[in-house]
Tab-separated table of C-alpha atoms in Angstrom:
chain	number	residue	atom	x	y	z
A	1	MET	CA	45.195	124.624	76.525
A	2	TYR	CA	42.154	124.331	77.738
A	3	THR	CA	38.722	122.719	75.999
A	4	ILE	CA	35.460	124.330	76.360
A	5	GLY	CA	34.183	121.061	78.523
A	6	GLU	CA	37.782	121.718	81.115
A	7	VAL	CA	37.236	125.691	80.422
A	8	GLU	CA	32.895	124.856	82.246
A	9	SER	CA	33.824	122.637	85.346
A	10	MET	CA	37.200	124.104	86.061
A	11	ALA	CA	34.951	128.130	85.840
A	12	GLY	CA	31.917	126.542	87.298
A	13	ILE	CA	29.998	128.316	83.850
A	14	ASN	CA	28.543	126.917	80.769
A	15	ALA	CA	29.364	126.300	77.291
A	16	SER	CA	27.128	129.264	76.239
A	17	THR	CA	28.196	130.942	78.604
A	18	LEU	CA	31.916	131.070	77.100
A	19	ARG	CA	30.166	132.096	73.970
A	20	TYR	CA	28.246	134.614	74.711
A	21	TYR	CA	31.428	136.672	76.766
A	22	GLU	CA	33.250	135.620	73.458
A	23	LYS	CA	30.569	136.812	71.178
A	24	GLU	CA	30.426	140.163	73.701
A	25	GLY	CA	33.975	140.595	72.885
A	26	ILE	CA	34.752	139.878	76.543
A	27	LEU	CA	36.167	137.135	75.765
A	28	LEU	CA	39.133	137.391	73.371
A	29	ASN	CA	41.421	135.916	70.746
A	30	ILE	CA	40.249	132.445	71.551
A	31	GLY	CA	41.924	130.169	69.995
A	32	ARG	CA	40.585	126.919	67.643
A	33	ASN	CA	42.111	123.321	67.538
A	34	GLU	CA	42.590	121.456	64.124
A	35	SER	CA	39.491	120.115	64.441
A	36	GLY	CA	37.802	123.915	64.970
A	37	ARG	CA	36.567	123.555	68.730
A	38	ARG	CA	37.576	126.320	70.652
A	39	VAL	CA	41.091	126.183	73.328
A	40	TYR	CA	41.980	128.063	75.691
A	41	THR	CA	45.285	129.542	76.978
A	42	GLU	CA	46.171	129.512	80.635
A	43	GLU	CA	45.776	133.550	80.379
A	44	GLN	CA	42.399	133.851	79.010
A	45	LEU	CA	41.600	131.140	81.855
A	46	LYS	CA	42.818	133.874	84.245
A	47	TRP	CA	41.044	136.595	83.068
A	48	LEU	CA	37.790	134.398	83.080
A	49	LYS	CA	37.697	133.800	85.917
A	50	PHE	CA	38.979	137.080	87.315
A	51	VAL	CA	35.556	138.458	84.645
A	52	LEU	CA	33.619	135.952	86.632
A	53	ALA	CA	34.679	137.116	90.720
A	54	LEU	CA	34.125	140.797	88.963
A	55	LYS	CA	30.335	138.986	87.883
A	56	ASN	CA	29.665	137.563	90.664
A	57	THR	CA	30.441	140.534	93.448
A	58	GLY	CA	27.441	142.682	91.432
A	59	MET	CA	29.271	143.767	88.141
A	60	SER	CA	26.875	144.270	84.886
A	61	ILE	CA	28.421	143.386	82.017
A	62	GLU	CA	28.740	146.716	80.632
A	63	GLU	CA	30.670	147.323	83.406
A	64	ILE	CA	32.861	144.619	82.315
A	65	LYS	CA	32.573	145.509	79.073
A	66	ALA	CA	34.074	148.957	79.237
A	67	TYR	CA	36.731	147.942	81.867
A	68	MET	CA	37.748	145.398	79.069
A	69	GLU	CA	37.906	148.040	76.608
A	70	MET	CA	40.417	150.048	79.279
A	71	THR	CA	42.558	147.021	80.001
A	72	LEU	CA	42.872	147.293	75.718
A	73	GLN	CA	44.097	150.984	75.726
A	74	GLY	CA	47.143	149.547	77.438
A	75	GLU	CA	49.256	151.587	80.140
A	76	PRO	CA	47.430	154.974	79.994
A	77	THR	CA	44.635	153.479	81.608
A	78	VAL	CA	46.246	152.454	84.234
A	79	MET	CA	44.929	154.694	86.649
A	80	GLU	CA	41.360	154.363	85.290
A	81	ARG	CA	40.935	150.523	85.218
A	82	ARG	CA	42.588	151.427	89.492
A	83	GLU	CA	39.794	153.614	90.183
A	84	PHE	CA	37.212	151.700	88.580
A	85	LEU	CA	38.318	148.777	90.244
A	86	VAL	CA	38.322	150.783	93.612
A	87	GLN	CA	34.926	151.578	93.254
A	88	HIS	CA	33.901	148.317	92.396
A	89	LYS	CA	35.443	147.715	95.499
A	90	GLU	CA	33.783	150.256	98.070
A	91	ASN	CA	30.200	148.684	96.714
A	92	VAL	CA	31.250	144.871	96.787
A	93	GLU	CA	32.348	145.885	100.976
A	94	LYS	CA	28.640	148.256	101.238
A	95	GLN	CA	26.568	145.649	100.198
A	96	MET	CA	28.972	142.697	102.581
A	97	ALA	CA	28.091	144.908	105.519
A	98	GLU	CA	24.376	144.839	104.628
A	99	MET	CA	24.534	141.700	104.292
A	100	PHE	CA	25.726	140.680	107.446
A	101	ALA	CA	23.476	143.035	109.428
A	102	ASN	CA	20.864	141.351	107.360
A	103	LEU	CA	22.363	138.339	108.969
A	104	GLU	CA	22.436	139.584	112.513
A	105	ARG	CA	19.094	140.011	112.316
A	106	ILE	CA	17.895	136.682	110.680
A	107	ASN	CA	20.624	135.217	113.715
A	108	GLN	CA	18.368	137.446	116.226
A	109	LYS	CA	15.220	136.061	114.925
A	110	ILE	CA	16.074	132.267	114.472
A	111	ALA	CA	17.775	133.256	118.668
A	112	PHE	CA	13.625	134.836	120.022
A	113	TYR	CA	12.343	131.562	118.300
A	114	ASP	CA	14.986	129.080	119.837
A	115	ALA	CA	14.625	130.873	123.038
A	116	THR	CA	10.253	130.595	122.209
A	117	VAL	CA	10.421	126.619	121.265
A	118	LEU	CA	12.918	125.633	124.811
A	119	LYS	CA	10.317	127.568	126.381
A	120	LYS	CA	7.591	125.573	125.569
A	121	GLY	CA	9.235	122.645	125.727
A	122	TYR	CA	9.022	121.699	121.645
A	123	LEU	CA	12.557	121.002	122.517
A	124	ASP	CA	14.912	118.503	124.654
A	125	ALA	CA	17.547	121.148	126.293
């Protein structure tokens, strides 16, 4: 069992986000210790890390909630959940390709400036 502070540290998010996810039904069945403070299981921590992976790759809270609803429905939604994640993966790959292309453009411009700076003698070769 992990305290909210431990989960904050391990997941890199703050307690208010954890409480928000719980309120929104993204984190379920959060237990309480004898003092009434939230405690998280290993399984909940794994789920949270997956949720954060979805969020950090551009999935909206509404989409995460929709995925969560499918998960709660169990085995009948396995193929639907798979397709949902495949579509998200394709979106992430497209975004990554666009980011890489933009990074290449930035690198080309830096190379241009490096050549200009060297040509004008601003930097020691």
